[in-house]
Amino acid sequence: MPALALGAAFPTVADPEDLKLAAQEANAAGLSLIDVFLERGLVEEAMLQPLADELGWPWEPLLQPQLEEASELKRLCPARLALRHRLLPLGVKEITAPAASAVTEDGAPAAPVSPGRVLVLACYDPFDFMARQAVARTVSLPVRWVLAPREEVLRSIQAFYGVGADTFDDIMKSRDMDADDSHLRDEANVIDADDAEASVVKFVNQVIREALLQRATDIHVEPVQDNLRIRYRIDGVLHEVPVPENIKSLQASVLARIKVMARLDIAEKRLPQDGRINLKLDNQSIDVRVACIPSVEGESISLRLLGQERFTLAKLGLSAEYRAKVDTLLARPNGIVLVTGPTGSGKSTTLYTFLSQLNSISRRIVTIEDPVEHKLPGVVQIAVKPEISLTFASGLRSILRGDPNVVMVGEIRDLETAEIAVRASLTGHLVFSTLHTNDAVGGITRLVEMGVEPFLVSSSVRAFIAQRLVRSLCPQCRKPANYSAEQLSAAGFVIPAGHIIYSAAPSGCPACRSTGYHGRTAIYELVMVTPAIQDLIAQKANANTLLKQARRDGFISMREYGWQKVLDGMTTLEEVVRVTSEDHGAE
């Protein structure tokens, strides 16, 4: 539609020069004029309502398709039509009075729809003539149009049809569901958005691509009794992904495709298997760790998405005080630094950051991990392989014969590994590793309980760092918090006079997928092994005694560290309470 026609229908949209430039850009790129306006910021979604009034269309800020009519709606408006032209069927209605149907090419309302059954379709671009033509060719019922915000239309389409729905429709029409899956072995591990072939390969690629676009760290493909459930872990929380109906019929092919990509045995369905996938998305390498677990409903596959990210101390979000302490630890020529916390608390990221900070031509850094999660340039990384007796302990012995300056052990699991790590630190090596304990002081007692002599712990370990991950507030929709005095007292939190803290918006916004949170940050507690702490460890002091001394040395508990993140507006009171236990440091 010409820019001047749109300007006449909606005179407040922009000045004529902006309209002319936007029209030229749309024509050059083959894009919709409305899309260009929205991308350029010339039209805010809230301004579409006056446009709907001008055209005589209903305005729907929130879209709710009639789920009880889902099958009929998907038949009337197939997934390929809806996804290609960004249309959402809302329901089938009986009308008794004529209703506006569409707009003509010059922007005027077309002939009204006659009374009877009509399909209600939502869109955000009333001037997409190609969409009107496609609807006229495909939809068997008259159409009644409504206008809605773009983000609402796009979100609702995916929620209604499911990820990869257009590809799934083509698969169901063209592919023999009983066919052999051996042809999947020849496809390249490239996520190609322009691949026109409707196949299981493309469907799996769409699932992975959507996960990456939504910032997911994990994909879980889980067969259940009557469905194939797909879930993404975003900001540490699992979200179920809408999938096409009847996807259960593709279960074997989808699972086989993932196993082929990970170079696993597709014929082995009784034993767990582990593999890796190397993908490319928009010329960026993506490393995917795959774990396949047999279950009574079929094989469950988990994919850990590992991007080629850069590890810097700035990304850890350390306070100025903790940053100074970490810099001191990294400057030490020898000793052990242990990072503690449960699975999924970000320990590996912290260790990779430390190694990246130390990585230089003058240092030889060697790691042994289970498995190698990220590949660091210039670092020698070894993956343990118990089946050939390459364990943490045996690998660490070999590493020490290779003249390293810095050693990283993925996890200290047993006395043998702990003793070798201690000996390495005492002979001039800087050693990093992890322990599964709930807090920093617990790392001290854990090593002693393993059987390491207390005097060796006190002389070799330089610091214990405990951490957790909390969700970060979405900066676009966070709102001032309104906690009662009882809530603050129960959490042990005091707000300084005149200070404003924030909470997550209940309904969120499109930028945070309506969760109120966007990304995660770490909260820490750090116990430096001072001379006083060394004496207590050698005397086999209990955890409470060690904690009291740590407080005298300047220790700050993880919850107290988290409070500062709340005061800084980075996270919420609920998040800190969720991941931390009661303050164990009070005297």
Coordinates of C-alpha atoms in Angstrom, one line a residue:
M1 CA 0.0 0.0 0.0
P2 CA 1.4 3.5 -0.8
A3 CA 2.7 5.5 2.1
L4 CA 0.5 8.4 1.3
A5 CA -2.6 6.1 1.5
L6 CA -1.5 4.9 4.9
G7 CA -0.9 8.5 6.0
A8 CA -4.4 9.5 4.9
A9 CA -5.9 6.6 6.8
F10 CA -3.8 7.2 9.9
P11 CA -2.5 10.8 9.8
T12 CA -0.8 10.7 13.2
V13 CA 1.5 7.8 12.4
A14 CA 4.5 10.0 11.3
D15 CA 5.5 12.9 9.2
P16 CA 5.3 12.5 5.4
E17 CA 9.1 12.3 4.9
D18 CA 9.4 9.4 7.4
L19 CA 6.5 7.7 5.6
K20 CA 8.2 8.1 2.3
L21 CA 11.6 6.7 3.6
A22 CA 9.8 3.8 5.3
A23 CA 8.0 2.9 2.0
Q24 CA 11.2 3.0 0.1
E25 CA 12.9 0.7 2.6
A26 CA 9.9 -1.7 2.5
N27 CA 9.9 -1.9 -1.3
A28 CA 13.7 -2.4 -1.5
A29 CA 13.7 -5.2 1.1
G30 CA 10.4 -6.8 0.1
L31 CA 9.0 -6.2 3.6
S32 CA 5.6 -5.2 4.9
L33 CA 5.2 -1.4 5.4
I34 CA 3.8 -2.0 8.9
D35 CA 6.8 -4.2 9.8
V36 CA 9.2 -1.4 8.7
F37 CA 7.2 1.1 10.7
L38 CA 7.4 -1.0 13.8
E39 CA 11.1 -1.8 13.4
R40 CA 11.9 1.9 12.8
G41 CA 9.9 3.0 15.8
L42 CA 7.6 5.1 13.7
V43 CA 4.5 3.3 14.9
E44 CA 4.1 2.1 18.4
E45 CA 1.8 -1.0 18.8
A46 CA -0.5 1.0 21.1
M47 CA -1.1 3.3 18.1
L48 CA -2.6 0.5 16.1
Q49 CA -5.9 0.8 18.0
P50 CA -6.8 4.2 16.3
L51 CA -5.9 2.5 13.0
A52 CA -8.4 -0.3 13.8
D53 CA -11.1 2.2 14.6
E54 CA -10.4 4.0 11.3
L55 CA -10.8 0.7 9.4
G56 CA -13.8 -0.4 11.4
W57 CA -12.0 -3.5 12.7
P58 CA -12.3 -4.8 16.3
W59 CA -9.1 -4.3 18.4
E60 CA -7.9 -7.3 20.5
P61 CA -4.9 -6.4 22.8
L62 CA -5.0 -10.0 24.1
L63 CA -5.6 -13.0 21.9
Q64 CA -7.3 -16.1 23.1
P65 CA -8.1 -18.7 20.4
Q66 CA -11.0 -21.0 21.2
L67 CA -9.1 -24.1 22.2
E68 CA -12.1 -26.3 22.1
E69 CA -12.2 -25.5 18.3
A70 CA -8.5 -26.0 17.8
S71 CA -8.7 -28.9 15.4
E72 CA -11.2 -27.1 13.1
L73 CA -9.3 -23.8 13.3
K74 CA -6.0 -25.5 12.3
R75 CA -7.9 -27.2 9.4
L76 CA -9.4 -23.9 8.2
C77 CA -6.1 -22.0 8.7
P78 CA -3.2 -24.4 8.3
A79 CA 0.1 -23.8 10.1
R80 CA 2.0 -22.9 6.9
L81 CA -0.5 -20.1 6.1
A82 CA -0.6 -18.8 9.6
L83 CA 3.2 -18.8 10.1
R84 CA 4.1 -17.4 6.7
H85 CA 1.6 -14.5 6.8
R86 CA 1.4 -14.1 10.6
L87 CA -2.3 -14.8 11.1
L88 CA -4.0 -16.3 14.1
P89 CA -7.5 -17.9 13.9
L90 CA -9.5 -17.0 17.0
G91 CA -12.7 -19.0 16.4
V92 CA -15.7 -19.6 14.2
K93 CA -18.7 -17.4 14.9
E94 CA -22.2 -17.1 13.7
I95 CA -23.0 -13.5 12.7
T96 CA -26.4 -12.1 12.0
A97 CA -25.3 -8.7 10.7
P98 CA -22.8 -7.8 7.9
A99 CA -19.2 -7.3 9.1
A100 CA -16.1 -5.8 7.5
S101 CA -14.0 -8.4 5.8
A102 CA -10.8 -6.9 4.6
V103 CA -9.3 -3.8 2.9
T104 CA -8.7 -3.1 -0.7
E105 CA -5.3 -2.3 -2.1
D106 CA -5.9 1.4 -1.6
G107 CA -6.7 0.9 2.1
A108 CA -10.5 1.2 1.9
P109 CA -12.8 -1.4 3.6
A110 CA -13.9 -4.2 1.3
A111 CA -17.4 -5.5 0.9
P112 CA -18.9 -6.7 4.2
V113 CA -19.2 -10.4 5.1
S114 CA -22.7 -11.8 4.7
P115 CA -24.4 -13.3 7.8
G116 CA -23.6 -16.9 8.7
R117 CA -20.5 -18.8 9.9
V118 CA -17.3 -16.8 9.6
L119 CA -13.7 -17.4 10.6
V120 CA -12.3 -14.8 12.9
L121 CA -8.6 -14.0 12.0
A122 CA -6.2 -11.8 13.9
C123 CA -3.3 -9.9 12.2
Y124 CA -1.2 -6.8 12.9
D125 CA -0.8 -5.6 9.3
P126 CA -4.2 -4.8 7.6
F127 CA -2.4 -3.8 4.4
D128 CA -0.7 -7.1 3.7
F129 CA -2.4 -7.8 0.3
M130 CA -0.5 -11.1 -0.2
A131 CA -1.9 -12.4 3.0
R132 CA -5.5 -11.5 1.9
Q133 CA -4.9 -13.4 -1.4
A134 CA -3.5 -16.4 0.4
V135 CA -6.5 -16.5 2.8
A136 CA -9.0 -16.2 -0.1
R137 CA -7.4 -19.2 -1.8
T138 CA -7.1 -21.4 1.3
V139 CA -9.8 -20.6 3.8
S140 CA -13.2 -22.1 2.9
L141 CA -15.3 -19.7 5.1
P142 CA -15.8 -16.0 5.0
V143 CA -13.3 -14.1 7.2
R144 CA -13.9 -11.5 9.8
W145 CA -10.6 -9.6 10.6
V146 CA -9.4 -8.2 13.9
L147 CA -6.3 -6.1 14.6
A148 CA -3.8 -6.9 17.4
P149 CA -0.3 -5.9 18.6
R150 CA 2.5 -7.6 16.6
E151 CA 4.2 -9.2 19.6
E152 CA 0.9 -10.6 20.8
V153 CA 0.1 -12.1 17.3
L154 CA 3.6 -13.7 17.0
R155 CA 3.5 -15.1 20.5
S156 CA 0.0 -16.5 20.2
I157 CA 0.7 -18.1 16.8
Q158 CA 3.6 -20.1 18.2
A159 CA 1.7 -21.1 21.4
F160 CA -1.3 -22.2 19.3
Y161 CA 0.5 -24.1 16.5
G162 CA 3.6 -25.2 18.3
V163 CA 7.3 -25.0 17.3
G164 CA 8.0 -26.3 13.8
A165 CA 4.3 -26.7 13.0
D166 CA 4.6 -25.7 9.3
T167 CA 7.3 -28.3 8.7
F168 CA 5.3 -30.9 10.7
D169 CA 2.3 -30.4 8.4
D170 CA 4.4 -31.1 5.4
I171 CA 6.0 -34.2 6.9
M172 CA 2.6 -35.6 7.7
K173 CA 1.4 -35.1 4.1
S174 CA 4.5 -36.4 2.3
R175 CA 6.4 -38.8 4.4
D176 CA 5.7 -42.5 5.1
M177 CA 5.7 -42.6 8.9
D178 CA 6.9 -46.3 8.8
A179 CA 9.9 -45.4 6.6
D180 CA 13.4 -46.3 7.7
D181 CA 15.4 -43.5 9.4
S182 CA 18.8 -44.3 7.9
H183 CA 18.5 -41.4 5.4
L184 CA 18.8 -39.0 8.3
R185 CA 22.5 -39.9 8.6
D186 CA 23.5 -38.0 5.5
E187 CA 22.2 -34.5 6.6
A188 CA 24.8 -31.9 7.7
N189 CA 24.6 -30.5 11.2
V190 CA 23.7 -27.0 10.1
I191 CA 20.6 -25.1 11.2
D192 CA 19.6 -23.5 7.9
A193 CA 16.6 -21.2 8.2
D194 CA 16.3 -21.2 4.4
D195 CA 16.1 -24.9 3.9
A196 CA 13.0 -25.5 1.9
E197 CA 12.9 -29.3 2.4
A198 CA 10.1 -30.3 4.7
S199 CA 11.7 -33.1 6.7
V200 CA 12.4 -34.3 10.2
V201 CA 15.8 -32.7 9.8
K202 CA 14.2 -29.3 9.4
F203 CA 11.8 -29.9 12.2
V204 CA 14.6 -30.7 14.7
N205 CA 16.6 -27.7 13.4
Q206 CA 13.6 -25.5 14.1
V207 CA 13.3 -26.8 17.7
I208 CA 17.0 -26.1 18.3
R209 CA 16.9 -22.7 16.6
E210 CA 13.9 -21.6 18.6
A211 CA 15.7 -22.7 21.8
L212 CA 18.7 -20.6 20.9
L213 CA 16.5 -17.5 20.1
Q214 CA 14.8 -17.8 23.5
R215 CA 18.2 -18.0 25.3
A216 CA 17.5 -21.6 26.5
T217 CA 20.4 -23.4 28.1
D218 CA 18.9 -26.9 27.8
I219 CA 16.3 -28.7 25.6
H220 CA 14.6 -31.8 27.0
V221 CA 12.8 -34.1 24.6
E222 CA 10.7 -36.5 26.7
P223 CA 8.3 -39.1 25.5
V224 CA 5.2 -39.3 27.6
Q225 CA 2.2 -41.6 27.3
D226 CA 0.3 -39.8 24.6
N227 CA 2.7 -37.0 23.5
L228 CA 6.3 -36.1 22.8
R229 CA 7.0 -33.3 25.3
I230 CA 9.6 -30.7 24.6
R231 CA 10.8 -28.3 27.3
Y232 CA 13.3 -25.4 27.3
R233 CA 15.3 -24.4 30.4
I234 CA 15.4 -20.6 30.3
D235 CA 17.0 -18.6 33.2
G236 CA 17.1 -21.8 35.2
V237 CA 13.4 -22.6 34.9
L238 CA 11.8 -25.2 32.7
H239 CA 9.1 -24.0 30.2
E240 CA 7.0 -26.4 28.2
V241 CA 7.1 -25.7 24.5
P242 CA 3.9 -25.9 22.4
V243 CA 4.2 -28.7 19.9
P244 CA 2.1 -29.7 16.9
E245 CA -0.8 -32.1 17.4
N246 CA 0.0 -35.8 16.7
I247 CA 3.7 -35.2 17.1
K248 CA 3.8 -38.6 19.0
S249 CA 3.7 -40.2 15.6
L250 CA 7.1 -38.7 14.8
Q251 CA 8.7 -39.6 18.1
A252 CA 11.0 -42.4 16.7
S253 CA 12.1 -40.2 13.8
V254 CA 12.8 -37.1 15.9
L255 CA 14.8 -39.1 18.5
A256 CA 16.7 -40.9 15.7
R257 CA 17.6 -37.6 14.1
I258 CA 19.0 -36.2 17.3
K259 CA 21.0 -39.4 17.9
V260 CA 22.4 -39.3 14.4
M261 CA 23.5 -35.6 14.8
A262 CA 25.3 -36.6 18.1
R263 CA 26.9 -39.7 16.4
L264 CA 25.2 -42.1 18.7
D265 CA 24.0 -45.6 17.9
I266 CA 20.4 -45.3 16.7
A267 CA 19.9 -49.0 17.1
E268 CA 20.8 -49.0 20.8
K269 CA 17.7 -48.1 22.8
R270 CA 18.4 -49.9 26.1
L271 CA 21.5 -48.2 27.4
P272 CA 22.3 -44.6 28.2
Q273 CA 24.5 -42.8 25.6
D274 CA 26.4 -39.5 25.6
G275 CA 27.5 -37.5 22.6
R276 CA 28.1 -34.0 21.2
I277 CA 26.7 -32.0 18.3
N278 CA 28.6 -29.2 16.5
L279 CA 26.1 -26.8 14.9
K280 CA 26.3 -23.6 13.0
L281 CA 23.7 -20.8 13.4
D282 CA 24.2 -17.7 11.4
N283 CA 27.9 -18.5 11.0
Q284 CA 28.3 -18.9 14.8
S285 CA 29.5 -22.3 16.2
I286 CA 27.2 -23.9 18.8
D287 CA 28.4 -26.9 20.8
V288 CA 25.6 -29.2 22.1
R289 CA 26.1 -31.9 24.7
V290 CA 23.7 -34.7 24.3
A291 CA 22.6 -37.2 27.0
C292 CA 20.2 -40.0 25.9
I293 CA 18.5 -42.0 28.7
P294 CA 16.1 -45.0 28.2
S295 CA 12.7 -44.8 29.9
V296 CA 9.6 -46.9 29.9
E297 CA 7.9 -44.5 27.3
G298 CA 11.0 -44.4 25.1
E299 CA 14.3 -42.6 25.0
S300 CA 14.5 -39.2 26.8
I301 CA 17.1 -36.9 25.3
S302 CA 18.6 -33.8 26.9
L303 CA 20.6 -31.2 25.0
R304 CA 22.9 -28.7 26.8
L305 CA 23.4 -25.7 24.5
L306 CA 27.0 -24.3 24.9
G307 CA 27.7 -21.2 22.9
Q308 CA 31.1 -20.0 22.1
E309 CA 31.0 -17.3 24.8
R310 CA 33.9 -15.3 26.2
F311 CA 34.6 -15.6 29.8
T312 CA 35.6 -12.4 31.6
L313 CA 35.6 -11.5 35.3
A314 CA 33.3 -8.6 34.5
K315 CA 30.6 -11.1 33.5
L316 CA 30.7 -12.7 36.9
G317 CA 29.3 -9.5 38.4
L318 CA 31.6 -9.6 41.5
S319 CA 31.4 -6.9 44.0
A320 CA 34.4 -4.6 44.3
E321 CA 35.5 -6.3 47.5
Y322 CA 35.2 -9.8 46.1
R323 CA 36.8 -8.8 42.8
A324 CA 39.9 -7.6 44.8
K325 CA 40.0 -11.0 46.7
V326 CA 39.7 -13.0 43.5
D327 CA 42.5 -11.0 41.8
T328 CA 44.7 -11.8 44.8
L329 CA 43.9 -15.5 44.5
L330 CA 44.7 -15.5 40.8
A331 CA 48.0 -13.8 41.4
R332 CA 49.1 -16.7 43.7
P333 CA 51.8 -19.0 42.2
N334 CA 50.4 -22.1 44.0
G335 CA 47.6 -23.4 46.2
I336 CA 44.1 -24.7 45.7
V337 CA 40.9 -22.6 45.0
L338 CA 37.7 -24.6 45.5
V339 CA 34.3 -23.6 44.1
T340 CA 31.4 -25.2 45.8
G341 CA 27.7 -25.5 45.1
P342 CA 25.0 -27.9 43.8
T343 CA 24.6 -28.9 40.2
G344 CA 23.6 -26.0 38.0
S345 CA 24.9 -23.3 40.2
G346 CA 27.5 -21.9 37.7
K347 CA 30.6 -23.5 39.1
S348 CA 32.1 -24.4 35.7
T349 CA 31.5 -20.9 34.4
T350 CA 33.4 -19.4 37.3
L351 CA 36.3 -21.8 36.8
Y352 CA 36.4 -21.2 33.1
T353 CA 36.5 -17.5 33.8
F354 CA 39.5 -17.9 36.2
L355 CA 41.3 -20.0 33.6
S356 CA 40.6 -17.4 30.8
Q357 CA 42.0 -14.7 33.1
L358 CA 45.2 -16.7 33.6
N359 CA 45.5 -17.9 30.0
S360 CA 48.7 -16.5 28.5
I361 CA 51.7 -17.6 26.4
S362 CA 53.8 -17.8 29.6
R363 CA 51.5 -20.3 31.4
R364 CA 50.7 -23.9 30.5
I365 CA 47.1 -24.7 31.6
V366 CA 45.8 -28.3 31.6
T367 CA 42.3 -29.4 32.7
I368 CA 40.6 -32.7 33.2
E369 CA 36.9 -32.6 33.1
D370 CA 33.8 -34.8 32.9
P371 CA 32.8 -33.8 30.3
V372 CA 34.6 -30.9 28.6
E373 CA 31.8 -28.3 28.4
H374 CA 33.6 -25.3 26.8
K375 CA 36.7 -25.4 24.6
L376 CA 39.2 -22.7 25.7
P377 CA 41.8 -21.7 23.0
G378 CA 45.4 -22.4 24.2
V379 CA 44.3 -24.7 27.1
V380 CA 44.9 -28.4 27.0
Q381 CA 41.6 -30.0 28.0
I382 CA 41.1 -33.7 28.8
A383 CA 37.8 -35.6 29.1
V384 CA 37.7 -38.4 31.6
K385 CA 36.9 -41.9 30.2
P386 CA 36.3 -44.4 33.0
E387 CA 35.8 -47.2 30.5
I388 CA 39.6 -47.0 29.7
S389 CA 40.6 -46.2 33.3
L390 CA 41.1 -42.5 32.5
T391 CA 39.7 -41.1 35.8
F392 CA 40.3 -37.8 37.6
A393 CA 43.0 -39.4 39.7
S394 CA 44.9 -41.2 36.9
G395 CA 44.5 -38.2 34.6
L396 CA 45.8 -35.8 37.2
R397 CA 48.9 -37.9 37.8
S398 CA 49.7 -37.7 34.1
I399 CA 49.0 -34.0 33.9
L400 CA 51.5 -33.3 36.7
R401 CA 54.2 -35.1 34.7
G402 CA 53.5 -32.7 31.8
D403 CA 54.9 -29.6 33.4
P404 CA 51.8 -27.5 33.9
N405 CA 51.6 -24.1 35.7
V406 CA 47.8 -24.2 36.3
V407 CA 45.6 -27.3 36.7
M408 CA 41.8 -27.5 36.7
V409 CA 40.1 -30.7 38.0
G410 CA 36.5 -30.8 37.1
E411 CA 35.4 -32.2 40.5
I412 CA 37.1 -33.7 43.6
R413 CA 35.0 -36.8 44.2
D414 CA 37.2 -39.0 46.3
L415 CA 40.2 -39.1 48.6
E416 CA 42.7 -40.2 45.9
T417 CA 41.9 -37.2 43.7
A418 CA 41.9 -34.8 46.7
E419 CA 45.4 -36.0 47.8
I420 CA 46.9 -35.7 44.4
A421 CA 45.5 -32.1 44.1
V422 CA 46.9 -31.3 47.5
R423 CA 50.3 -32.6 46.5
A424 CA 50.2 -30.7 43.2
S425 CA 49.5 -27.4 45.1
L426 CA 52.4 -28.1 47.5
T427 CA 54.8 -28.7 44.7
G428 CA 54.2 -25.3 43.1
H429 CA 51.0 -25.6 41.0
L430 CA 47.9 -23.4 41.1
V431 CA 44.9 -25.8 41.2
F432 CA 41.2 -25.1 40.7
S433 CA 38.4 -27.6 41.4
T434 CA 34.8 -28.0 42.6
L435 CA 33.1 -29.7 45.5
H436 CA 29.4 -30.4 46.0
T437 CA 28.7 -28.7 49.3
N438 CA 26.0 -26.2 50.3
D439 CA 28.3 -23.4 51.6
A440 CA 31.9 -22.3 51.6
V441 CA 32.7 -23.4 55.2
G442 CA 31.2 -26.8 54.3
G443 CA 34.0 -27.3 51.8
I444 CA 36.6 -27.4 54.7
T445 CA 34.7 -30.1 56.6
R446 CA 34.0 -32.0 53.4
L447 CA 37.7 -32.4 52.6
V448 CA 38.5 -33.5 56.1
E449 CA 35.6 -36.0 56.0
M450 CA 37.0 -37.4 52.8
G451 CA 40.2 -38.3 54.7
V452 CA 42.5 -35.5 53.8
E453 CA 44.8 -34.7 56.7
P454 CA 43.7 -31.3 58.3
F455 CA 47.3 -30.0 58.2
L456 CA 47.4 -30.6 54.4
V457 CA 44.0 -28.8 53.9
S458 CA 45.2 -25.8 55.9
S459 CA 48.6 -25.5 54.1
S460 CA 47.3 -26.1 50.5
V461 CA 43.8 -24.5 50.1
R462 CA 43.8 -20.8 49.6
A463 CA 40.0 -20.1 49.5
F464 CA 36.6 -21.7 49.3
I465 CA 34.0 -20.0 47.1
A466 CA 30.3 -21.0 47.3
Q467 CA 27.8 -19.7 44.7
R468 CA 24.2 -19.8 43.5
L469 CA 22.4 -18.4 40.4
V470 CA 19.5 -16.0 40.8
R471 CA 17.3 -14.7 38.0
S472 CA 17.9 -11.1 37.0
L473 CA 15.1 -8.6 36.8
C474 CA 13.9 -7.6 33.4
P475 CA 15.1 -3.9 33.1
Q476 CA 12.2 -3.1 30.8
C477 CA 9.3 -4.1 33.1
R478 CA 10.6 -4.2 36.7
K479 CA 8.5 -2.3 39.1
P480 CA 9.0 -0.9 42.7
A481 CA 8.4 -3.6 45.3
N482 CA 5.8 -3.3 48.0
Y483 CA 6.7 -5.7 50.8
S484 CA 5.2 -5.7 54.2
A485 CA 7.2 -5.3 57.4
E486 CA 6.4 -9.0 58.2
Q487 CA 7.8 -10.2 54.9
L488 CA 11.0 -8.3 55.3
S489 CA 11.5 -9.3 58.9
A490 CA 10.9 -13.0 58.0
A491 CA 13.7 -12.8 55.4
G492 CA 16.0 -10.9 57.7
F493 CA 16.2 -8.0 55.2
V494 CA 16.2 -4.3 56.1
I495 CA 15.7 -1.6 53.5
P496 CA 17.7 1.6 54.1
A497 CA 15.5 4.7 54.5
G498 CA 14.5 6.2 51.2
H499 CA 15.8 3.3 49.2
I500 CA 13.7 1.7 46.5
I501 CA 13.9 -2.0 45.7
Y502 CA 12.2 -3.7 42.7
S503 CA 10.1 -6.8 42.1
A504 CA 9.2 -8.6 38.9
A505 CA 6.1 -7.5 37.0
P506 CA 3.5 -10.3 37.3
S507 CA 2.7 -10.4 33.6
G508 CA 6.2 -9.4 32.5
C509 CA 6.7 -8.1 28.9
P510 CA 7.6 -9.5 25.5
A511 CA 11.4 -9.0 26.2
C512 CA 11.3 -11.4 29.1
R513 CA 8.7 -13.8 27.7
S514 CA 6.2 -12.5 30.3
T515 CA 8.2 -13.9 33.2
G516 CA 9.5 -10.6 34.7
Y517 CA 13.1 -11.9 34.6
H518 CA 15.8 -11.8 31.9
G519 CA 19.1 -13.7 32.4
R520 CA 20.8 -14.8 35.6
T521 CA 23.5 -13.5 37.8
A522 CA 25.5 -15.2 40.5
I523 CA 25.7 -14.6 44.3
Y524 CA 28.7 -15.7 46.3
E525 CA 30.3 -16.3 49.6
L526 CA 34.0 -16.5 50.0
V527 CA 36.1 -17.9 52.8
M528 CA 39.8 -16.9 52.6
V529 CA 42.0 -19.4 54.4
T530 CA 43.7 -16.9 56.7
P531 CA 46.3 -17.8 59.3
A532 CA 43.6 -17.9 62.0
I533 CA 41.5 -20.3 59.8
Q534 CA 44.5 -22.4 59.1
D535 CA 45.1 -22.9 62.9
L536 CA 41.4 -23.9 63.4
I537 CA 41.5 -26.4 60.5
A538 CA 44.7 -28.0 61.9
Q539 CA 42.9 -28.3 65.3
K540 CA 39.9 -30.0 63.6
A541 CA 37.5 -27.2 64.7
N542 CA 33.9 -27.7 63.8
A543 CA 32.0 -25.7 61.2
N544 CA 30.5 -23.2 63.7
T545 CA 33.9 -22.3 65.1
L546 CA 35.3 -21.9 61.6
L547 CA 32.3 -19.7 60.6
K548 CA 32.7 -17.4 63.6
Q549 CA 36.4 -16.9 62.7
A550 CA 35.6 -16.3 59.1
R551 CA 33.1 -13.5 60.1
R552 CA 35.9 -11.9 62.1
D553 CA 38.0 -12.1 59.0
G554 CA 35.4 -10.2 56.9
F555 CA 33.2 -13.1 55.7
I556 CA 29.8 -12.1 54.1
S557 CA 27.2 -14.8 53.8
M558 CA 25.6 -15.6 50.4
R559 CA 22.3 -14.2 51.6
E560 CA 23.9 -10.9 52.6
Y561 CA 25.6 -10.8 49.3
G562 CA 22.3 -11.4 47.6
W563 CA 20.7 -8.5 49.6
Q564 CA 23.1 -6.2 48.0
K565 CA 22.0 -7.4 44.6
V566 CA 18.4 -6.7 45.6
L567 CA 19.4 -3.2 46.8
D568 CA 21.2 -2.6 43.4
G569 CA 17.9 -3.5 41.6
M570 CA 19.4 -6.5 39.9
T571 CA 17.3 -9.3 41.4
T572 CA 14.4 -9.8 43.8
L573 CA 13.9 -10.6 47.4
E574 CA 12.1 -13.8 46.4
E575 CA 15.0 -15.0 44.3
V576 CA 17.6 -14.6 47.0
V577 CA 15.4 -16.3 49.6
R578 CA 14.7 -19.2 47.1
V579 CA 18.4 -20.1 46.6
T580 CA 19.8 -19.4 50.0
S581 CA 19.3 -21.0 53.4
E582 CA 18.8 -19.2 56.6
D583 CA 21.7 -17.0 57.5
H584 CA 24.1 -19.3 59.2
G585 CA 26.6 -16.6 60.0
A586 CA 24.7 -14.7 62.8
E587 CA 26.4 -14.6 66.1

